[in-house]
mmCIF file of C-alpha atoms and ligand atoms in Angstrom:
data_model
loop_
_atom_site.group_PDB
_atom_site.id
_atom_site.type_symbol
_atom_site.label_atom_id
_atom_site.label_comp_id
_atom_site.label_asym_id
_atom_site.label_seq_id
_atom_site.Cartn_x
_atom_site.Cartn_y
_atom_site.Cartn_z
ATOM 1 C CA MET A 14 7.698 8.296 16.837
ATOM 2 C CA PHE A 15 6.588 6.494 13.479
ATOM 3 C CA THR A 16 8.564 3.402 12.768
ATOM 4 C CA GLN A 17 8.884 1.292 9.529
ATOM 5 C CA VAL A 18 7.226 -1.970 9.593
ATOM 6 C CA LYS A 19 9.886 -4.808 9.946
ATOM 7 C CA LEU A 20 10.510 -6.661 6.633
ATOM 8 C CA ALA A 21 9.539 -10.215 7.485
ATOM 9 C CA TYR A 22 11.687 -11.491 4.633
ATOM 10 C CA ASP A 23 15.291 -10.492 3.026
ATOM 11 C CA TYR A 24 15.502 -8.205 0.183
ATOM 12 C CA SER A 25 16.171 -10.988 -2.073
ATOM 13 C CA ALA A 26 13.325 -13.348 -0.779
ATOM 14 C CA LEU A 27 10.734 -12.242 -3.367
ATOM 15 C CA GLU A 28 12.907 -13.011 -6.357
ATOM 16 C CA PRO A 29 12.353 -13.381 -9.243
ATOM 17 C CA HIS A 30 8.886 -11.684 -8.987
ATOM 18 C CA ILE A 31 10.297 -8.316 -7.047
ATOM 19 C CA ASP A 32 14.080 -8.094 -7.585
ATOM 20 C CA ALA A 33 16.599 -7.545 -4.422
ATOM 21 C CA LEU A 34 17.873 -4.296 -5.517
ATOM 22 C CA THR A 35 14.264 -2.515 -5.944
ATOM 23 C CA MET A 36 13.384 -4.151 -2.512
ATOM 24 C CA GLU A 37 16.432 -2.686 -0.976
ATOM 25 C CA THR A 38 16.185 0.570 -2.596
ATOM 26 C CA HIS A 39 12.498 0.770 -1.927
ATOM 27 C CA TYR A 40 12.667 0.028 1.860
ATOM 28 C CA SER A 41 15.907 1.268 2.962
ATOM 29 C CA LYS A 42 15.701 4.566 1.014
ATOM 30 C CA HIS A 43 12.392 5.609 -0.227
ATOM 31 C CA HIS A 44 10.516 4.234 2.775
ATOM 32 C CA VAL A 45 13.061 5.623 5.218
ATOM 33 C CA ALA A 46 12.591 9.000 3.611
ATOM 34 C CA TYR A 47 9.042 9.052 3.859
ATOM 35 C CA THR A 48 9.200 8.011 7.642
ATOM 36 C CA ASN A 49 11.929 10.759 8.433
ATOM 37 C CA GLY A 50 9.845 13.364 6.653
ATOM 38 C CA LEU A 51 6.793 12.259 8.389
ATOM 39 C CA ASN A 52 8.287 12.232 11.971
ATOM 40 C CA ASP A 53 9.841 15.626 11.360
ATOM 41 C CA ALA A 54 6.550 17.395 9.912
ATOM 42 C CA ALA A 55 4.291 15.554 12.511
ATOM 43 C CA ALA A 56 6.323 17.009 15.374
ATOM 44 C CA LYS A 57 6.445 20.658 13.883
ATOM 45 C CA ALA A 58 2.738 20.192 13.397
ATOM 46 C CA GLY A 59 2.193 18.799 17.041
ATOM 47 C CA VAL A 60 0.335 15.784 15.778
ATOM 48 C CA ASP A 61 2.907 13.114 16.511
ATOM 49 C CA GLU A 62 0.884 11.666 19.387
ATOM 50 C CA LYS A 63 -1.931 10.814 17.011
ATOM 51 C CA SER A 64 -2.189 7.716 14.837
ATOM 52 C CA ILE A 65 -1.262 7.803 11.299
ATOM 53 C CA GLU A 66 -4.762 6.804 10.115
ATOM 54 C CA GLU A 67 -6.420 9.782 12.272
ATOM 55 C CA ILE A 68 -3.714 12.202 10.999
ATOM 56 C CA LEU A 69 -4.356 11.327 7.394
ATOM 57 C CA SER A 70 -8.108 11.142 7.935
ATOM 58 C CA ASN A 71 -7.753 14.960 9.483
ATOM 59 C CA LEU A 72 -5.279 16.648 7.270
ATOM 60 C CA ASP A 73 -7.315 19.824 7.366
ATOM 61 C CA ALA A 74 -6.635 20.055 10.996
ATOM 62 C CA VAL A 75 -2.951 20.932 10.294
ATOM 63 C CA GLU A 76 -3.241 24.661 9.632
ATOM 64 C CA ASP A 77 0.272 25.490 8.051
ATOM 65 C CA ALA A 78 -0.063 24.643 4.466
ATOM 66 C CA ALA A 79 3.443 23.542 3.818
ATOM 67 C CA LEU A 80 3.441 21.106 6.974
ATOM 68 C CA ARG A 81 -0.077 19.898 5.827
ATOM 69 C CA LYS A 82 1.501 18.999 2.525
ATOM 70 C CA ALA A 83 4.612 17.451 3.910
ATOM 71 C CA ILE A 84 2.298 15.377 6.160
ATOM 72 C CA ARG A 85 0.035 14.287 3.365
ATOM 73 C CA ASN A 86 3.037 13.239 1.033
ATOM 74 C CA ASN A 87 5.482 11.598 3.818
ATOM 75 C CA GLY A 88 2.597 10.309 5.961
ATOM 76 C CA GLY A 89 0.946 8.786 3.088
ATOM 77 C CA GLY A 90 4.338 7.432 1.983
ATOM 78 C CA PHE A 91 4.909 6.023 5.592
ATOM 79 C CA TYR A 92 1.315 4.283 5.819
ATOM 80 C CA ASN A 93 1.275 2.991 2.187
ATOM 81 C CA HIS A 94 4.652 1.278 2.259
ATOM 82 C CA ASN A 95 3.991 -0.236 5.723
ATOM 83 C CA LEU A 96 0.792 -1.868 4.226
ATOM 84 C CA TYR A 97 2.366 -2.894 0.889
ATOM 85 C CA PHE A 98 5.655 -4.460 2.741
ATOM 86 C CA SER A 99 3.662 -6.333 5.120
ATOM 87 C CA ILE A 100 1.195 -8.079 2.279
ATOM 88 C CA MET A 101 3.976 -9.587 0.344
ATOM 89 C CA SER A 102 5.794 -12.743 1.072
ATOM 90 C CA PRO A 103 8.253 -15.495 -0.232
ATOM 91 C CA ALA A 104 5.669 -18.125 0.858
ATOM 92 C CA PRO A 105 2.553 -16.588 0.231
ATOM 93 C CA LYS A 106 -0.982 -17.841 0.953
ATOM 94 C CA LYS A 107 -2.106 -18.122 -2.704
ATOM 95 C CA ALA A 108 -5.898 -17.720 -2.379
ATOM 96 C CA PRO A 109 -8.383 -15.977 0.035
ATOM 97 C CA GLU A 110 -10.658 -17.812 2.194
ATOM 98 C CA GLY A 111 -13.762 -17.642 4.658
ATOM 99 C CA LYS A 112 -15.173 -14.277 5.016
ATOM 100 C CA LEU A 113 -12.928 -12.243 2.610
ATOM 101 C CA LYS A 114 -13.490 -14.862 0.001
ATOM 102 C CA GLU A 115 -17.262 -14.566 0.447
ATOM 103 C CA ALA A 116 -17.039 -10.654 0.165
ATOM 104 C CA ILE A 117 -14.913 -10.759 -2.836
ATOM 105 C CA ASP A 118 -17.403 -13.141 -4.613
ATOM 106 C CA GLU A 119 -20.324 -10.880 -3.550
ATOM 107 C CA ALA A 120 -18.456 -7.613 -4.622
ATOM 108 C CA PHE A 121 -16.539 -8.717 -7.747
ATOM 109 C CA GLY A 122 -17.869 -12.290 -8.717
ATOM 110 C CA GLY A 123 -14.691 -14.080 -7.801
ATOM 111 C CA VAL A 124 -10.977 -13.666 -7.099
ATOM 112 C CA ASP A 125 -9.879 -13.601 -10.667
ATOM 113 C CA ALA A 126 -12.229 -10.729 -11.478
ATOM 114 C CA LEU A 127 -11.131 -8.716 -8.327
ATOM 115 C CA LYS A 128 -7.519 -9.341 -9.696
ATOM 116 C CA ASP A 129 -8.514 -8.022 -13.012
ATOM 117 C CA THR A 130 -10.308 -4.852 -11.407
ATOM 118 C CA LEU A 131 -7.203 -4.225 -9.288
ATOM 119 C CA LYS A 132 -4.976 -4.525 -12.232
ATOM 120 C CA LYS A 133 -6.898 -2.164 -14.363
ATOM 121 C CA ALA A 134 -6.955 0.381 -11.479
ATOM 122 C CA ALA A 135 -3.113 -0.025 -11.194
ATOM 123 C CA VAL A 136 -2.492 0.200 -14.723
ATOM 124 C CA GLY A 137 -4.795 3.055 -15.425
ATOM 125 C CA GLN A 138 -3.592 5.274 -12.696
ATOM 126 C CA PHE A 139 -1.737 8.057 -14.597
ATOM 127 C CA GLY A 140 1.739 8.708 -13.475
ATOM 128 C CA SER A 141 2.862 7.594 -9.789
ATOM 129 C CA GLY A 142 0.291 6.386 -7.339
ATOM 130 C CA TRP A 143 -1.528 3.553 -5.814
ATOM 131 C CA ALA A 144 -4.410 1.049 -6.262
ATOM 132 C CA TRP A 145 -6.351 -0.178 -3.215
ATOM 133 C CA LEU A 146 -8.625 -2.939 -2.060
ATOM 134 C CA SER A 147 -10.435 -1.229 0.901
ATOM 135 C CA ALA A 148 -13.268 -2.613 3.393
ATOM 136 C CA ASP A 149 -15.935 -0.573 5.326
ATOM 137 C CA LYS A 150 -17.140 -1.413 8.597
ATOM 138 C CA SER A 151 -19.643 -3.729 7.303
ATOM 139 C CA GLY A 152 -17.157 -5.551 5.289
ATOM 140 C CA LYS A 153 -17.986 -4.336 1.922
ATOM 141 C CA LEU A 154 -15.160 -4.265 -0.621
ATOM 142 C CA THR A 155 -14.125 -1.594 -3.074
ATOM 143 C CA VAL A 156 -11.253 -0.915 -5.363
ATOM 144 C CA THR A 157 -9.959 2.469 -5.922
ATOM 145 C CA ALA A 158 -6.839 4.319 -6.942
ATOM 146 C CA THR A 159 -5.050 7.441 -6.042
ATOM 147 C CA ALA A 160 -2.338 9.812 -7.205
ATOM 148 C CA ASN A 161 0.971 10.082 -5.389
ATOM 149 C CA GLN A 162 1.099 9.032 -1.733
ATOM 150 C CA ASP A 163 -2.732 9.832 -1.280
ATOM 151 C CA ASN A 164 -4.876 6.779 0.104
ATOM 152 C CA PRO A 165 -8.284 6.123 1.269
ATOM 153 C CA TYR A 166 -7.884 7.961 4.394
ATOM 154 C CA SER A 167 -6.389 11.220 2.999
ATOM 155 C CA GLU A 168 -9.385 10.913 0.419
ATOM 156 C CA GLY A 169 -11.850 10.910 3.212
ATOM 157 C CA LEU A 170 -13.345 7.667 1.898
ATOM 158 C CA ASN A 171 -14.310 6.140 5.524
ATOM 159 C CA VAL A 172 -12.923 2.752 4.501
ATOM 160 C CA THR A 173 -9.752 0.933 5.670
ATOM 161 C CA PRO A 174 -7.258 -0.239 2.986
ATOM 162 C CA ILE A 175 -6.546 -3.971 3.332
ATOM 163 C CA LEU A 176 -4.364 -4.127 0.000
ATOM 164 C CA GLY A 177 -2.308 -1.767 -1.530
ATOM 165 C CA ILE A 178 -0.377 -1.938 -4.821
ATOM 166 C CA ASP A 179 2.567 0.606 -5.341
ATOM 167 C CA VAL A 180 2.630 1.874 -9.075
ATOM 168 C CA TRP A 181 5.491 4.499 -8.702
ATOM 169 C CA GLU A 182 8.116 3.708 -11.084
ATOM 170 C CA HIS A 183 10.539 2.963 -8.106
ATOM 171 C CA ALA A 184 8.549 -0.224 -7.284
ATOM 172 C CA TYR A 185 9.245 -1.763 -10.537
ATOM 173 C CA TYR A 186 11.277 0.082 -13.119
ATOM 174 C CA LEU A 187 14.740 -1.722 -12.330
ATOM 175 C CA LYS A 188 13.222 -4.850 -13.516
ATOM 176 C CA TYR A 189 10.121 -4.264 -15.426
ATOM 177 C CA LYS A 190 10.913 -0.947 -17.171
ATOM 178 C CA ASN A 191 7.736 0.585 -18.783
ATOM 179 C CA LEU A 192 5.694 -2.708 -18.414
ATOM 180 C CA ARG A 193 3.668 -1.755 -15.217
ATOM 181 C CA ALA A 194 1.094 -4.608 -16.054
ATOM 182 C CA SER A 195 3.942 -7.403 -15.861
ATOM 183 C CA TYR A 196 4.955 -6.005 -12.505
ATOM 184 C CA ILE A 197 1.268 -6.229 -11.368
ATOM 185 C CA ASP A 198 1.248 -9.978 -12.389
ATOM 186 C CA ALA A 199 4.616 -10.234 -10.455
ATOM 187 C CA PHE A 200 3.086 -8.622 -7.452
ATOM 188 C CA PHE A 201 0.135 -11.148 -7.143
ATOM 189 C CA GLU A 202 2.695 -14.029 -7.173
ATOM 190 C CA VAL A 203 4.114 -12.606 -3.963
ATOM 191 C CA LEU A 204 0.728 -11.331 -2.310
ATOM 192 C CA ASP A 205 0.013 -13.024 0.804
ATOM 193 C CA TRP A 206 -3.735 -13.511 0.951
ATOM 194 C CA LYS A 207 -3.502 -14.514 4.809
ATOM 195 C CA ALA A 208 -2.180 -10.820 5.614
ATOM 196 C CA VAL A 209 -5.192 -9.496 3.657
ATOM 197 C CA GLU A 210 -7.351 -11.649 5.383
ATOM 198 C CA ASP A 211 -5.997 -10.500 8.877
ATOM 199 C CA ASN A 212 -6.442 -6.727 7.447
ATOM 200 C CA TYR A 213 -9.895 -7.600 6.726
ATOM 201 C CA ALA A 214 -10.887 -8.928 9.938
ATOM 202 C CA LYS A 215 -9.159 -5.763 11.631
ATOM 203 C CA ALA A 216 -11.345 -3.341 9.215
ATOM 204 C CA MET A 217 -14.434 -4.719 10.632
ATOM 205 C CA ALA A 218 -13.267 -4.851 14.243
HETATM 206 MN MN1 MN3 B 317 7.062 3.242 -3.078
#
C-alpha cells in the first residue's frame, strides 16, 4: 500500500509564495488521485510489494499495456509529489552547505547558476512536466526535465532525483496564471535545502 508523504506544514504555511487553495487542491485532490490510481494498478499488475523506485525503473516488466501506462502516470505522480511536498518548508534552509554545495559548485559553478539552470529547464518544459536535480551514486549532479509524470526513474537515467519542481499548471495557475517563471522564483523561496542535502546523502548511500 503506497501512502502519501505527510505534509509537515499547513496548506496556508507557504503563503504568499504558494497559496493555500493551490496547496490544498494539489495535496488532497491531485496527489490523492495519483496515489489511489497507483495502488489500484499496482495491485492488478502484481507489483504492489515492490518499491516505487523499483517499479518505475522497470516499467517494461508490466506486460499489460493499459496497466503499464496507469502505473507510469499514477506511480510517477505518486513518487514525484512525495518528493515535491517534502522539499518545501515555511522555514526553509536558505542555501546548501557541505558536500551538496561542493557538488553544485563543481557541476554548475555555484548555487545561483544551478537555480538558473533549473529555472530554464522548468520554464522550457513544453506543457505539463517536471524539472529535476538528480545525483548518481558518485554524487555527480545533473539537471533534466520530463513530460507528464515521468521522472528520472521511468526515463532509465540511473540517477536519484533529489529535487523536483512540478510545472503542471495545477501547481501554480490559481495564483500565477501563465507566469510559470514567477512560480519558479516563488518555489525557490520555500525550497528547503536541508531536505535536498538529506536526499543527496541518501542518493550516495
Ligand atoms: Mn502536481
